Every structure is written in structure tokens, then in C-alpha cells.
Coordinates of C-alpha atoms and ligand atoms in Angstrom, one line a residue:
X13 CA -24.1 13.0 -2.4
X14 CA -26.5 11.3 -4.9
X15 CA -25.2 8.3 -6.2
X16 CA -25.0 9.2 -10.3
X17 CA -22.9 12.2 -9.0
X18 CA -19.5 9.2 -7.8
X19 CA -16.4 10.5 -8.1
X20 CA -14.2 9.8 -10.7
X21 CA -10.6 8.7 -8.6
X22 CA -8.2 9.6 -11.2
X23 CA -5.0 9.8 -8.4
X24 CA -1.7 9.5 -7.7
X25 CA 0.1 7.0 -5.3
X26 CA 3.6 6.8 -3.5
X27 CA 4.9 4.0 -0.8
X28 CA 7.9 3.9 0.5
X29 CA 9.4 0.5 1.9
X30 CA 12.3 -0.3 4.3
X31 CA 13.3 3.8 5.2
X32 CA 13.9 5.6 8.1
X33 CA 11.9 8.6 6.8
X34 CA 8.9 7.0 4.9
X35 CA 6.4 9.1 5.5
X36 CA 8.6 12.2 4.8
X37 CA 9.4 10.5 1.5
X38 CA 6.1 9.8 0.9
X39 CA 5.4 13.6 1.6
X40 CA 7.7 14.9 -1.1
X41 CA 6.5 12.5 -3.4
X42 CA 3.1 13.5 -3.2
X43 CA 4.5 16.8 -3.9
X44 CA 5.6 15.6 -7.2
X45 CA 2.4 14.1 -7.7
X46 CA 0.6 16.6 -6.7
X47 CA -0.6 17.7 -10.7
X48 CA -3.0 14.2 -10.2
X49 CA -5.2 15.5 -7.6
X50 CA -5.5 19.0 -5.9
X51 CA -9.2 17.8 -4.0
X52 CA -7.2 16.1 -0.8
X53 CA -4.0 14.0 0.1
X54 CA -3.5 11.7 2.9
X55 CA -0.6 9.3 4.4
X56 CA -0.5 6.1 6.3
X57 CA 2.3 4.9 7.8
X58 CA 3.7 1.8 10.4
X59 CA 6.8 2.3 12.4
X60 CA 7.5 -1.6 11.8
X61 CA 6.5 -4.3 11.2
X62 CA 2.8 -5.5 13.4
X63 CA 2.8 -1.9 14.6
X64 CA -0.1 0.2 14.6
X65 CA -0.8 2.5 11.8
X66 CA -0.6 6.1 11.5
X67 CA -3.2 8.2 9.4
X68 CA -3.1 11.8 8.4
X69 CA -5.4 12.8 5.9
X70 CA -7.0 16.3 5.0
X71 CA -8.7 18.3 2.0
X72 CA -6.6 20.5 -0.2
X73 CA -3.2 20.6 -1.3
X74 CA -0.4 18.7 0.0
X75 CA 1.6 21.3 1.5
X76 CA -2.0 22.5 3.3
X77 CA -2.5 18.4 4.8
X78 CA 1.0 18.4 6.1
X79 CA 2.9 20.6 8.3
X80 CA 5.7 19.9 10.5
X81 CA 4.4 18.5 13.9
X82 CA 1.8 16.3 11.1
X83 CA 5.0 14.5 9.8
X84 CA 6.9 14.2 13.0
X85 CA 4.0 12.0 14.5
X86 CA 4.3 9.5 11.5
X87 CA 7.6 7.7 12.1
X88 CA 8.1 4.2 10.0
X89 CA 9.9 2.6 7.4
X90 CA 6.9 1.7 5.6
X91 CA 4.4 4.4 3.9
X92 CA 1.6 4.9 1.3
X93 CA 0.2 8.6 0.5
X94 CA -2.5 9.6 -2.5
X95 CA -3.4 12.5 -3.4
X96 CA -7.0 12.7 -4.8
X97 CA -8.5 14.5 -8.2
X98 CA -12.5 15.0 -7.9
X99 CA -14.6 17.4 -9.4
X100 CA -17.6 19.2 -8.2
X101 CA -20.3 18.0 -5.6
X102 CA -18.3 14.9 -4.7
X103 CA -15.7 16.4 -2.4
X104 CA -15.8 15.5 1.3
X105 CA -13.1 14.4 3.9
X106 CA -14.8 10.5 4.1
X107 CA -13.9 9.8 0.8
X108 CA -10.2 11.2 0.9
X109 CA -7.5 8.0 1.1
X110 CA -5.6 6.1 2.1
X111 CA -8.2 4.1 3.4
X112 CA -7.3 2.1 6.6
X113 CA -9.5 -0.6 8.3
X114 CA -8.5 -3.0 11.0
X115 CA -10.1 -6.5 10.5
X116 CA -9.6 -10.2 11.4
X117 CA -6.7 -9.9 9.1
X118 CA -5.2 -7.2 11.1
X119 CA -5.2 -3.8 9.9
X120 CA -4.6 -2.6 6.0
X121 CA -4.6 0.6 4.0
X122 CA -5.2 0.8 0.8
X123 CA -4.9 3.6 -2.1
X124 CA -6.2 3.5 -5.2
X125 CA -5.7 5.1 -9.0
X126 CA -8.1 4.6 -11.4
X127 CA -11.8 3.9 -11.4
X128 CA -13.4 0.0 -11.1
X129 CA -16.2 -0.5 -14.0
X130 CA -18.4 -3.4 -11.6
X131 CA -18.1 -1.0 -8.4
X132 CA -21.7 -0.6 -8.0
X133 CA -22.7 -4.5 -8.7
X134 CA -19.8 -5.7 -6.1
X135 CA -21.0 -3.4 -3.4
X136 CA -24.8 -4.4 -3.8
X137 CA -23.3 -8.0 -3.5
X138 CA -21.6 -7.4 -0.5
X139 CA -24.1 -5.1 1.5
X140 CA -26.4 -7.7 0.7
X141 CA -23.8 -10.2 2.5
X142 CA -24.1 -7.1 5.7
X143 CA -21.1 -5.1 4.6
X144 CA -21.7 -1.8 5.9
X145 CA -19.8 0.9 3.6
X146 CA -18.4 4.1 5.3
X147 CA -17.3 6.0 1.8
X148 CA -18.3 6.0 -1.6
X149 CA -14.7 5.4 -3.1
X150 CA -13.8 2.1 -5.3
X151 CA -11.1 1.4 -2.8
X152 CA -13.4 -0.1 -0.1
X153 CA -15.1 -2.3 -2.2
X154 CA -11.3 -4.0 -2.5
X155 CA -11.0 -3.7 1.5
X156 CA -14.3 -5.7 1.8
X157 CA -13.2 -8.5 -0.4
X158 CA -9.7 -8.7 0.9
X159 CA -11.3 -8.8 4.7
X160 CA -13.6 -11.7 3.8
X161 CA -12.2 -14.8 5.5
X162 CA -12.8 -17.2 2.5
X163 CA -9.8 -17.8 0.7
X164 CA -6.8 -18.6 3.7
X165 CA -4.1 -16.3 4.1
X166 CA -3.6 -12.3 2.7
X167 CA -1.7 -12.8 -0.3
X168 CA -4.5 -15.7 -1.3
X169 CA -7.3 -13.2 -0.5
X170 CA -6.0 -10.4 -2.2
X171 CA -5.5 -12.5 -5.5
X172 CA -9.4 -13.4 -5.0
X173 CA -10.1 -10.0 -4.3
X174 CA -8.6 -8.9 -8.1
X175 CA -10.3 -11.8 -9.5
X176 CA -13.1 -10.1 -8.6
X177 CA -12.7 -6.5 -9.8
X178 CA -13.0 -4.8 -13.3
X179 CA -11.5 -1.9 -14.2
X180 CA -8.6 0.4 -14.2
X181 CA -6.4 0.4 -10.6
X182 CA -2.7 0.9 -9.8
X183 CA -2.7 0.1 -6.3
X184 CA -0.7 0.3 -3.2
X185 CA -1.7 -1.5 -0.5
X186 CA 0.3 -2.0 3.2
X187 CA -0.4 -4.8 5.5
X188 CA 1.1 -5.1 8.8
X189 CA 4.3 -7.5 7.5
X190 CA 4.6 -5.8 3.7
X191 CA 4.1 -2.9 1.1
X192 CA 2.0 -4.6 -1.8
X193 CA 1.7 -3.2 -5.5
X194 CA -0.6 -3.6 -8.1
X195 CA -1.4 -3.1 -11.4
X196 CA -4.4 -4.2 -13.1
X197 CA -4.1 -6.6 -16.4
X198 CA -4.6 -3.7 -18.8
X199 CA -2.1 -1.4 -16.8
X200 CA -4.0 1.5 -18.2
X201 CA -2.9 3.9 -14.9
X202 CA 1.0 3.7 -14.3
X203 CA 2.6 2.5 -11.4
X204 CA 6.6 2.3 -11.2
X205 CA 9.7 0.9 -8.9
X206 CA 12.3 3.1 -7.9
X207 CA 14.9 2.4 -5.1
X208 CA 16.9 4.9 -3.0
X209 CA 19.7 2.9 -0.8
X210 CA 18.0 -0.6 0.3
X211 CA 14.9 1.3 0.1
X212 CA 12.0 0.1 -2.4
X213 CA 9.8 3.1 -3.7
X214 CA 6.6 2.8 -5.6
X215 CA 5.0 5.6 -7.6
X216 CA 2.9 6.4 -10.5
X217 CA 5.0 8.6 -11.8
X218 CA 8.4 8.7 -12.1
X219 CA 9.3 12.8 -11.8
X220 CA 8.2 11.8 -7.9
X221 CA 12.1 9.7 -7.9
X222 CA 13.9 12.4 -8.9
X223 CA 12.6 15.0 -6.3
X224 CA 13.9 12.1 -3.6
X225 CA 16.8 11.4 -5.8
X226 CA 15.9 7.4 -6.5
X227 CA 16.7 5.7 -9.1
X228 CA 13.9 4.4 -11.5
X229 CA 14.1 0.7 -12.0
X230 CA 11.3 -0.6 -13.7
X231 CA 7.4 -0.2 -14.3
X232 CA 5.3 -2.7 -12.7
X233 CA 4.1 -4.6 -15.5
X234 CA 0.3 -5.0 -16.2
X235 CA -1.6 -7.6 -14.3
X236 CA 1.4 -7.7 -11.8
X237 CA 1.4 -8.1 -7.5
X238 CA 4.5 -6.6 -6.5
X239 CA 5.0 -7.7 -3.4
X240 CA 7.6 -6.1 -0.5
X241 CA 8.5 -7.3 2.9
X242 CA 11.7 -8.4 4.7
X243 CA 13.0 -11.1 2.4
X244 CA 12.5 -8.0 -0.8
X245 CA 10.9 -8.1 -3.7
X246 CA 8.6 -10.6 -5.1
X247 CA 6.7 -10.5 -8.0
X248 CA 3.0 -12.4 -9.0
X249 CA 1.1 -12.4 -12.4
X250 CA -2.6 -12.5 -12.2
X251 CA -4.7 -14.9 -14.0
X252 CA -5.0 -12.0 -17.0
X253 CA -5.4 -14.7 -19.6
X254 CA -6.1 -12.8 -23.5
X255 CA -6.2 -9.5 -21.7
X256 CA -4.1 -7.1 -23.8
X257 CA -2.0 -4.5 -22.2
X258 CA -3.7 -0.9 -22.8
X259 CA -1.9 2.2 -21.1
X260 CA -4.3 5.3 -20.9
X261 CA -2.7 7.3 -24.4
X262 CA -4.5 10.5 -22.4
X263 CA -1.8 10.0 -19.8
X264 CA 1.2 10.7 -22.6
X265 CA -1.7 13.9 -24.5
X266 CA -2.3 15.6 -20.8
X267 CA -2.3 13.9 -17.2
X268 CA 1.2 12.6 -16.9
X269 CA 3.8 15.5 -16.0
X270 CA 6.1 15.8 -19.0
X271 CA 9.3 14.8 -16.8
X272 CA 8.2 11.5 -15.9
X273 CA 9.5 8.7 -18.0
X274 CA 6.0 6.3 -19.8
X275 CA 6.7 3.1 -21.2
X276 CA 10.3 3.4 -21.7
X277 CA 9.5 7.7 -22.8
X278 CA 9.9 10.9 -21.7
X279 CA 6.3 12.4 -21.7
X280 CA 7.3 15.4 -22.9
X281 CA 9.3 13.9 -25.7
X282 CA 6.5 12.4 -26.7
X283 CA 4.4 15.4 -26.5
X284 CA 6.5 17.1 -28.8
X285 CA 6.3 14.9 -31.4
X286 CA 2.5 14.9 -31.3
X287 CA 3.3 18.9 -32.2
X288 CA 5.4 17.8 -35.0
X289 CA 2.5 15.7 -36.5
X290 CA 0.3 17.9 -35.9
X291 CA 2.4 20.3 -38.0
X292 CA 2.7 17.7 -40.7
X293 CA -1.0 17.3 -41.0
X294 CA -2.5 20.0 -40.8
X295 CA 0.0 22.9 -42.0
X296 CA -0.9 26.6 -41.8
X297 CA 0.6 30.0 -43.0
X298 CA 1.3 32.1 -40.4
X299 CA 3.5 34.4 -38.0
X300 CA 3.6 32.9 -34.3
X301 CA 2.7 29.7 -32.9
X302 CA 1.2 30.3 -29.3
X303 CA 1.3 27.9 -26.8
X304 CA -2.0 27.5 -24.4
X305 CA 0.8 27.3 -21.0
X306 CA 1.2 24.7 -19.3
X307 CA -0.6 21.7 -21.0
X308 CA 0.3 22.9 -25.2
X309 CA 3.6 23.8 -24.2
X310 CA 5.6 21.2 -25.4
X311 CA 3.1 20.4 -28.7
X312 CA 3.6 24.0 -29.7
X313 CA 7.3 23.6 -29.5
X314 CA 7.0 20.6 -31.7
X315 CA 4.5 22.5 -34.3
X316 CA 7.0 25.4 -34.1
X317 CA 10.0 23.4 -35.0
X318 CA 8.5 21.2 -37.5
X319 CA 7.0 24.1 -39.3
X320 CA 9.7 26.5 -38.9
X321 CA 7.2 29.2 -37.9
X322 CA 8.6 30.7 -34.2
X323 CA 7.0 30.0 -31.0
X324 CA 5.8 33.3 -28.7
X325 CA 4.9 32.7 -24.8
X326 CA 1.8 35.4 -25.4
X327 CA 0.1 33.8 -22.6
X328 CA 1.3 34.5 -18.8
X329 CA 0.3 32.2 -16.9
X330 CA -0.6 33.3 -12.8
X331 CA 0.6 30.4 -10.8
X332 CA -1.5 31.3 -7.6
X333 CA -5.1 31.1 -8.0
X334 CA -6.6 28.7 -5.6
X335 CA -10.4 28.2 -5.6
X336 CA -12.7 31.3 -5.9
X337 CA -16.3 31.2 -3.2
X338 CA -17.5 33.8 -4.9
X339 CA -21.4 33.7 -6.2
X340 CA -21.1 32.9 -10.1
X341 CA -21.7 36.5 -11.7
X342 CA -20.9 37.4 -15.3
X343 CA -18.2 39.5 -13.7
X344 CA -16.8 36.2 -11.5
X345 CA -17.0 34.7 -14.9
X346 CA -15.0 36.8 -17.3
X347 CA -12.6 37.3 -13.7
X348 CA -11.9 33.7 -13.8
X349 CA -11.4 33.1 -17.4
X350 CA -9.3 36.3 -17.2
X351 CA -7.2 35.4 -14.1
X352 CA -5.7 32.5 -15.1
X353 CA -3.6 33.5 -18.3
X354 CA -3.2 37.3 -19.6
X355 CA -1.5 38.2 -23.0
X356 CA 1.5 40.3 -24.0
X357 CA -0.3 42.3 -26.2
X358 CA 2.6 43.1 -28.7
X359 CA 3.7 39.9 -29.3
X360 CA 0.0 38.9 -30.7
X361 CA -0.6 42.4 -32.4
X362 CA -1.4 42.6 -36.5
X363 CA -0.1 38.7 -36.7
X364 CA -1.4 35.6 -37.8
X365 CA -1.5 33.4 -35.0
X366 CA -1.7 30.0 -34.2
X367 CA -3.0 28.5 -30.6
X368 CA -2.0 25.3 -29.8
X369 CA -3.0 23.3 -26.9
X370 CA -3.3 19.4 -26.1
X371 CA -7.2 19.2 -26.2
X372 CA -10.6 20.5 -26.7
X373 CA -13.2 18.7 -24.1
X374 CA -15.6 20.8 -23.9
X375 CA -14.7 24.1 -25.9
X376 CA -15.2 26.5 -22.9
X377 CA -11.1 26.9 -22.5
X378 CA -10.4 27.2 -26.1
X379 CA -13.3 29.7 -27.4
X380 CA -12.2 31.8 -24.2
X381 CA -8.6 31.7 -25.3
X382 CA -9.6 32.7 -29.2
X383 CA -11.3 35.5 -28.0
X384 CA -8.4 36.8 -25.7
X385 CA -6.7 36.9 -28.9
X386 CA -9.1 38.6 -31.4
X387 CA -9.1 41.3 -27.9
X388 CA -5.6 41.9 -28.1
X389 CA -5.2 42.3 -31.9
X390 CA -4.8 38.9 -33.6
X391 CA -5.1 39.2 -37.4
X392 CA -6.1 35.8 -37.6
X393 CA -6.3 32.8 -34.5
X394 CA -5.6 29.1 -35.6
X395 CA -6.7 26.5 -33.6
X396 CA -4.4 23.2 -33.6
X397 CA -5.1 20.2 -30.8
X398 CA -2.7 17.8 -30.5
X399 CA -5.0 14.9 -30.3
X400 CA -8.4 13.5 -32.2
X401 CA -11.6 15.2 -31.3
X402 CA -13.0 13.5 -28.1
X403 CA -16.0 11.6 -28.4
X404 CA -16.6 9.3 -25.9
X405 CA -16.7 9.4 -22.1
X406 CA -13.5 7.6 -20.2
X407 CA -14.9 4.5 -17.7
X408 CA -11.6 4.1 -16.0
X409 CA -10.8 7.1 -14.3
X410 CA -10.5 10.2 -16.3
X411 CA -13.1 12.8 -15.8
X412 CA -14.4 13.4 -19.6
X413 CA -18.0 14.7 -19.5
X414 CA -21.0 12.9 -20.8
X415 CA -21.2 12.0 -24.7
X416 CA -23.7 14.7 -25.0
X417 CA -21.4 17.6 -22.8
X418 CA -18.5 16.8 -25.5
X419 CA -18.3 19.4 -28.3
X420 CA -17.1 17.3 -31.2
X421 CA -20.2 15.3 -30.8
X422 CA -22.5 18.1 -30.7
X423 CA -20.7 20.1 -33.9
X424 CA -19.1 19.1 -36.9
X425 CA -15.6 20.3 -37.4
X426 CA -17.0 23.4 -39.1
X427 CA -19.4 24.0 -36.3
X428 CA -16.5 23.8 -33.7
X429 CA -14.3 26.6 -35.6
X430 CA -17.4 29.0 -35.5
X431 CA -18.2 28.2 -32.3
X432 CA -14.7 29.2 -31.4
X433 CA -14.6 32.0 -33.6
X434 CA -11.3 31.0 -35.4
X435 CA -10.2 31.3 -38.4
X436 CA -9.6 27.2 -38.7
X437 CA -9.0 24.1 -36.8
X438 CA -7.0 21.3 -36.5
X439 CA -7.1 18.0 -34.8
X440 CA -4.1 15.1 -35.2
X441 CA -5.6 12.1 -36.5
X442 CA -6.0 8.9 -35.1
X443 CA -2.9 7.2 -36.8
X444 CA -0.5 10.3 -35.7
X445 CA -1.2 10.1 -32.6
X446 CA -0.6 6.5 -32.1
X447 CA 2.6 6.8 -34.8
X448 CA 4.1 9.8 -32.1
X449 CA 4.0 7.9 -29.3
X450 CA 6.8 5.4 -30.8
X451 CA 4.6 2.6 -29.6
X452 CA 2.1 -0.1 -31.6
X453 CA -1.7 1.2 -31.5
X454 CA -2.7 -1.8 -29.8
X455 CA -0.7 -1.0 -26.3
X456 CA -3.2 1.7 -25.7
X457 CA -6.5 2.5 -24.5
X458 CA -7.7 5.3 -26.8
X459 CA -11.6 4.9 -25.9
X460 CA -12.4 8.4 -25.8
X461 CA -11.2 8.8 -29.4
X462 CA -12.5 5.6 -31.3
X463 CA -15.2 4.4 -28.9
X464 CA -13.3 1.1 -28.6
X465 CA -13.2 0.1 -24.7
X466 CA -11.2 -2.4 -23.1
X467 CA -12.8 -3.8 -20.3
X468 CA -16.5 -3.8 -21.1
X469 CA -18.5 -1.8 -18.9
X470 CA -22.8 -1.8 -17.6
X471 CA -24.5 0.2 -20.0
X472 CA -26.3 2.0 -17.3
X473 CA -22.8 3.3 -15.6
X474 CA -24.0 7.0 -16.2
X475 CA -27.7 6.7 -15.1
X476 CA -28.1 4.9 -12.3
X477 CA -30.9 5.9 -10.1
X478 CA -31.1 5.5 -6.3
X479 CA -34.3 3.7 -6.4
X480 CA -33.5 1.1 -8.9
X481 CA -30.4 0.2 -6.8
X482 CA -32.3 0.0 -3.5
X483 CA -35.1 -2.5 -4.9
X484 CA -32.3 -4.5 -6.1
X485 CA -30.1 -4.5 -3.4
X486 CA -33.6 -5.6 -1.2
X487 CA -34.4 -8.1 -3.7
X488 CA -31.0 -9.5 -3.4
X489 CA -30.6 -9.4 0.5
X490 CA -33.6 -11.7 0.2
X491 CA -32.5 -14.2 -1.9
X492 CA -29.8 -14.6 0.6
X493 CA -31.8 -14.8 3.7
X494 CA -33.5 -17.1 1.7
X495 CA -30.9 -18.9 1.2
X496 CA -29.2 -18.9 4.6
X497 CA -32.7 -20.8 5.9
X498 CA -32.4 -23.4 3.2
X499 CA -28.8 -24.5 4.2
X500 CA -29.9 -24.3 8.1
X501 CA -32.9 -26.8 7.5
Ligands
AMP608 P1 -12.5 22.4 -22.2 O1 -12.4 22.1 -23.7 O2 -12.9 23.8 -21.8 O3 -13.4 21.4 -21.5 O4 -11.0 22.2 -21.6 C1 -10.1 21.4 -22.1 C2 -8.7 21.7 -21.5 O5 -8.8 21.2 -20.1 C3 -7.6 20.9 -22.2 O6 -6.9 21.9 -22.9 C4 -6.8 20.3 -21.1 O7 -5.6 21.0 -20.9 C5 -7.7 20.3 -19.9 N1 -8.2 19.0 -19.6 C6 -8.5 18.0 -20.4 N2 -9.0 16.9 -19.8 C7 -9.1 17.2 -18.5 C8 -9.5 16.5 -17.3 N3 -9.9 15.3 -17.4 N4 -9.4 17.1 -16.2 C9 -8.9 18.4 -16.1 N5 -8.5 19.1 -17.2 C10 -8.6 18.5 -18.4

């Protein structure tokens, strides 16, 4: 893998403390959390406490990685699982987690959501110190620090160890004696507490409670260590000093399942009202309003009872396509944009229709699903998104393309609807977006729309060459040899 091609780890995470059956928890809620990463899953867990771990990792799905004798080798009380979201060229078995190493700290594993902005300038640090990296992943970088003997004892190191990183993590991370959660002072990945009997759960989404039947106590707040061992739970605050919180809004537009419960709401709740605004601003005369399944379902429903215009499931969706090999072809082509949804002709027949789905990105999805349309009949195809047009890339963990691979900077609204071939379009504003999620604009990361990040970020992120690193990285291991001599003189 070449270096400018790093994965982007947007994930989920489940731990289970203090159960008989952790890992088996763990297991179902990965399933539940399965819609954050399809590329591998993994669990780790410890019979008890100063017992050795147990890993099983694999690529693929969750049901794939586990079967039955996989989950009756990892007995404990204590478990973390992740289940891993990569796209193309990145994908290999090394960088699947939980990580696990076994240091002078004893052994810890480690999983990680969300995408650290100073990766690259902490690992040319520490390889310069004579850290010798086995993956490519974020997470390791946080393994390295915590492992460094500087700062006393583990819950000291791992405080140093977050002083030390920028970014976007929810983490879960399981020493020998605990279960450790984290959130990082923005909070902009989720990360919520949930207890079943005496048993503490942690999960980054909350629909993974009710498949176990736990009940959801609380979010982990931004820029706080939960921490869980024998004597319970205990809570830190990091040093987040004039750090506002700013939850990823993407996670209530697309990436959060609509069951799961953000910020005090129901995603798909929220969702819906995005559809209502939408219908508010941008108001259209026509027959049907057609959801793109499964990511506009519940904006369409919203735009269809806001605007009194009825809803038609056109599209049918096929829920079991895995992963074509095939050589790309203009036939594997039109197959795969074919395969996924198909139409009921006669509900989209002679009528003006509108399409409504959570984003554009790119445009490939949305021109393919116009032209479906025109195919089967359409009179006229509407186009309504239920968010701004993306402009920016996302530096904390969600895989947007480049500025340049984005459509709405490379057309101007106009351009976009001929490019699509409808008849119009319509995006939700900036201000209706924010207004439907119930919560102020300022409790949100919204980068991708306005341009306005966070947690500042190197320019060169994107375009980082091999070379330049390696003269650096030399030029830095030399300073500290040369230093090393001048303290043993
Ligand atoms: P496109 O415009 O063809 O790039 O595809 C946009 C569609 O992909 C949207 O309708 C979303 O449902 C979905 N989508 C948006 N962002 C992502 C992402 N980061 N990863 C996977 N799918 C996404």
C-alpha cells in the first residue's frame, strides 16, 4: 500500500464488561453495528482479570469472522469487537482491529473510530525514537504512546497518550484489570453506555443495546475516560480547555442507523424532519415522491407528509449482493448499477416524480437512479437531497472524495441537474439542516458543507509523498542520535 492511499477508519466499537458471555455479546453487537464497516470485524477478549487475551479477527462480514467453535474459544467477562469500513486498495488482514500488543505494561487491545489528523507526524516521531510499526491504522500510534514508560502508571500514560493526539476517536480500550472508554474533546464519533444486569456495555451506537436487550444509560460525554474495572464506573475529563463539542451532523444525514438514539434523538426522527424541510424549501408539483431505499427512506417520508404528495417504494432493493470479482466491463457496469435496486415500472409510469435520497457525493448513484426512471417511463424526475451540497473533504473519518472528485465543486447547481438529467434539483440549506436536527449549529461538525473544521489539520494531509516522509523521518532520527551523544558526554 502506498502511503497517500491510508485508510480512512470510520468504525464501529462494542465492549462488554463484567458478563459471563462477553464476547458473545460483543458478537451480536457487532451485528448491529455491522452498517459501519463491511471490510473486516475482530474481537478480543480476557477470561478475567491478568488473564491472557483472546483474538479473533478476519476480513468480511461479521457473521463470515465468527462461527460457532470461533466464539466458544473466547470465554470472559470482558470484551471489545470493531468492525472496520475501508475502501479500495487499503484492505488487508494487518490492518483489521482490535489491535492487541503485550508490553512492559502488560498486554492491551485497543479499537478505534474515527481518523487522528497528526497520525503521520506522531509516527515519524516515534519511529525515529525506534518504534517499529506492524499496521498502518491510527490505533497503533495510541498503543506506542500508551506503552512508553514515561509517565508512571496506565491511567497516567493513557491521559499523556490523548494529550498527544488530534483528531476524531471514540475508543475502547481493555487492559488486563479494566475496560477503558474514550471519547475525544469534540466527540464528533459517538460512543454510548448501556448496562444489561451488573454488566457495563459500551457501544457507538445505541440499536447495538436493544439487539442484547440493555438498557441505554447515557452517552459518554466529549473529552471523557470512562473507566471500568471491579470497583465500576469511573469517569475522567481531559484537559479539553475552549474545545467546543462538535458531533459529526453526517452521522444524523447517513452513517448512524435510524434506530439508534444521537444526542438525546432518534436518528430516524431526525431524518424525517430533514424531509420535511426539505419540502418546505424547495416545494415541487408532482405525483409520487420516491424514496432512493435504504438511505432516503425516511427524508422521503418526511417530504411526502410535509407536502402532502404520496410516497411510492418504486425502488426494490436486493438485499444480497456481496462483492463482484468480475473484470470491470460496460456490461459489469450497467449489471452493478442495475443489481442493486430495480423499479416497479407502474408505479413510476406517465407521473411526475420526485427522488429523494440523503446525499449527492459524487453524482454516480443519483444520475444512475434518474435514468432508471426516464427507462421506466417517468414524465418528469425531481431530484431533492436532504442535505447542502458537499464541498469539502471529511479529515476525521468519513470517506468523502477529494475536493476536486466532489460534484458540487465541479458544477454549479444548473450543471449538476443536467448532469443528472433531471428536470430540477434540490438541496436543504445550511440553516435547515442544523434547525431539523433540534440542536444549536454550534454542537456540530458540518466541515464538508461550510469548510469550517474543528481541529485544524496539515495542509499536506492528502499529498503526502513517500519520499518526503523518508528524508524527514532520516533527518529526524539524526537529530536524535545526535542528541542521545550530547547527553552521554
Ligand atoms: P455518489 O453521489 O454516487 O458518490 O453516492 C452518494 C450516495 O452514497 C449517497 O446517497 C449516500 O447514500 C451514500 N454515501 C454517502 N457518503 C458515503 C460514504 N462516506 N460512504 C459510503 N456511502 C456513502
Amino acid at each position: 500500500m502506498i502511503e497517500n492511499e491510508k485508510p480512512r477508519d470510520h468504525c464501529g466499537i462494542f465492549g462488554v464488561y463484567g458478563h459471563p458471555d462477553a464476547a458473545t455479546l460483543t458478537y451480536f453487537g457487532l451485528y448491529a453495528l455491522q452498517h459501519r464497516g463491511q471490510e473486516s470485524a475482530g474481537i478480543v477478549s480476557s477470561e478475567a482479570d491478568g488473564q491472557v487475551f483472546r483474538v479473533h479477527r478476519g476480513m468480511g462480514l461479521v457473521s463470515r469472522v465468527f462461527n460457532d467453535s470461533a466464539l466458544r474459544g473466547m470465554k470472559g467477562t470482558r470484551a471489545i469487537g470493531h468492525v472496520r469500513y475501508s475502501t479500495t486498495g487499503s484492505s488487508s488482514i494487518v490492518n483489521a482491529q482490535p489491535m492487541v500488543v503485550d508490553c512492559a505494561r502488560g498486554e492491551i487491545a485497543i479499537a478505534h473510530n474515527g481518523n487522528l489528523v497528526n497520525a503521520n507526524i506522531l509516527r515519524d516521531e516515534l519511529e525515529a525514537y525506534g518504534s517499529i510499526f506492524q499496521t498502518t491504522v491510527d490505533s497503533e500510534i495510541i498503543l506506542h504512546l500508551m506503552a512508553q514508560p514515561k509517565y508512571g502508571d496506565r491511567e497516567n500514560n493513557l491521559l499523556y497518550a490523548l494529550g498527544r493526539i488530534r483528531g476524531a476517536y471514540s475508543l475502547l480500550i481493555m487492559g488486563e484489570n479494566e475496560l477503558i472508554g474514550v471519547r475525544d474533546p469534540n466527540g464528533f464519533r459517538p460512543l454510548s453506555i448501556g448496562r444489561l444486569g451488573n454488566a457495563y456495555i459500551l457501544s457507538s451506537e445505541t440499536c447495538a443495546f436493544d439487539l442484547i436487550q440493555a438498557e441505554f444509560v447515557r452517552d459518554v460525554e466529549p473529552g471523557e475516560v470512562v473507566i471500568l474495572d471491579k470497583d465500576g464506573l469511573r469517569s475522567v475529563k481531559m484537559d479539553s480547555f475552549g474545545v467546543r463539542p462538535s458531533l459529526c451532523i453526517f452521522e444524523y444525514i447517513y452513517f448512524a442507523r435510524p434506530d439508534s438514539l444521537l444526542k438525546g434523538r432518534t436518528v430516524a426522527q431526525v431524518r424525517e424532519e430533514l424531509g420535511r424541510q426539505l419540502a418546505r424549501e424547495t416545494p415541487v408539483k408532482a405525483d409520487a415522491i420516491i424514496p432512493v431505499p435504504d438511505s432516503g427512506n425516511y427524508c422521503a417520508l418526511g417530504f411526502s407528509r410535509e407536502s402532502n404528495i404520496p410516497m411510492e417504494l418504486a425502488f426494490v432493493r436486493n438485499h444480497y449482493i456481496g462483492r463482484t470479482f468480475l473484470q470491470p466491463s460496460q456490461l459489469i457496469r450497467d449489471f452493478n448499477v442495475r443489481v442493486k435496486l430495480n423499479l416497479v415500472r407502474d408505479f413510476v409510469k406517465g407521473k411526475r416524480v420526485v427522488i429523494v435520497d440523503d446525499s449527492i457525493v459524487r453524482g454516480t448513484t443519483a444520475r444512475a437512479r434518474v435514468k432508471n426512471l426516464r427507462e421506466a417511463g417517468a414524465k418528469e424526475v425531481h431530484v431533492r437531497v436532504s442535505c447542502p451540497p458537499h464541498r469539502h473533504p471529511c479529515h476525521y473519518g468519513i470517506d468523502f472524495p477529494t475536493h476536486k472528485e466532489l460534484i458540487a465543486n465541479e458544477y454549479t447547481q444548473a450543471g449538476i441537474k443536467e448532469y443528472l438529467g433531471a428536470d430540477s434539483i434540490g438541496y436543504l440549506s445550511q440553516e435547515g439542516m442544523f434547525k431539523a436536527t433540534g440542536h444549536p449549529k454550534d454542537e456540530f461538525c458540518a466541515a464538508c458543507f461550510t469548510g469550517e473544521y474543528p481541529v485544524p489539520f496539515p495542509k499536506d494531509l492528502d499529498k503526502f509523498i513517500m519520499e518526503k516522509r523518508r528524508s524527514q523521518r532520516q533527518t529526524l532520527a539524526a537529530s536524535v542520535v545526535e542528541d542521545t551523544q550530547q547527553r552521554l558526554l
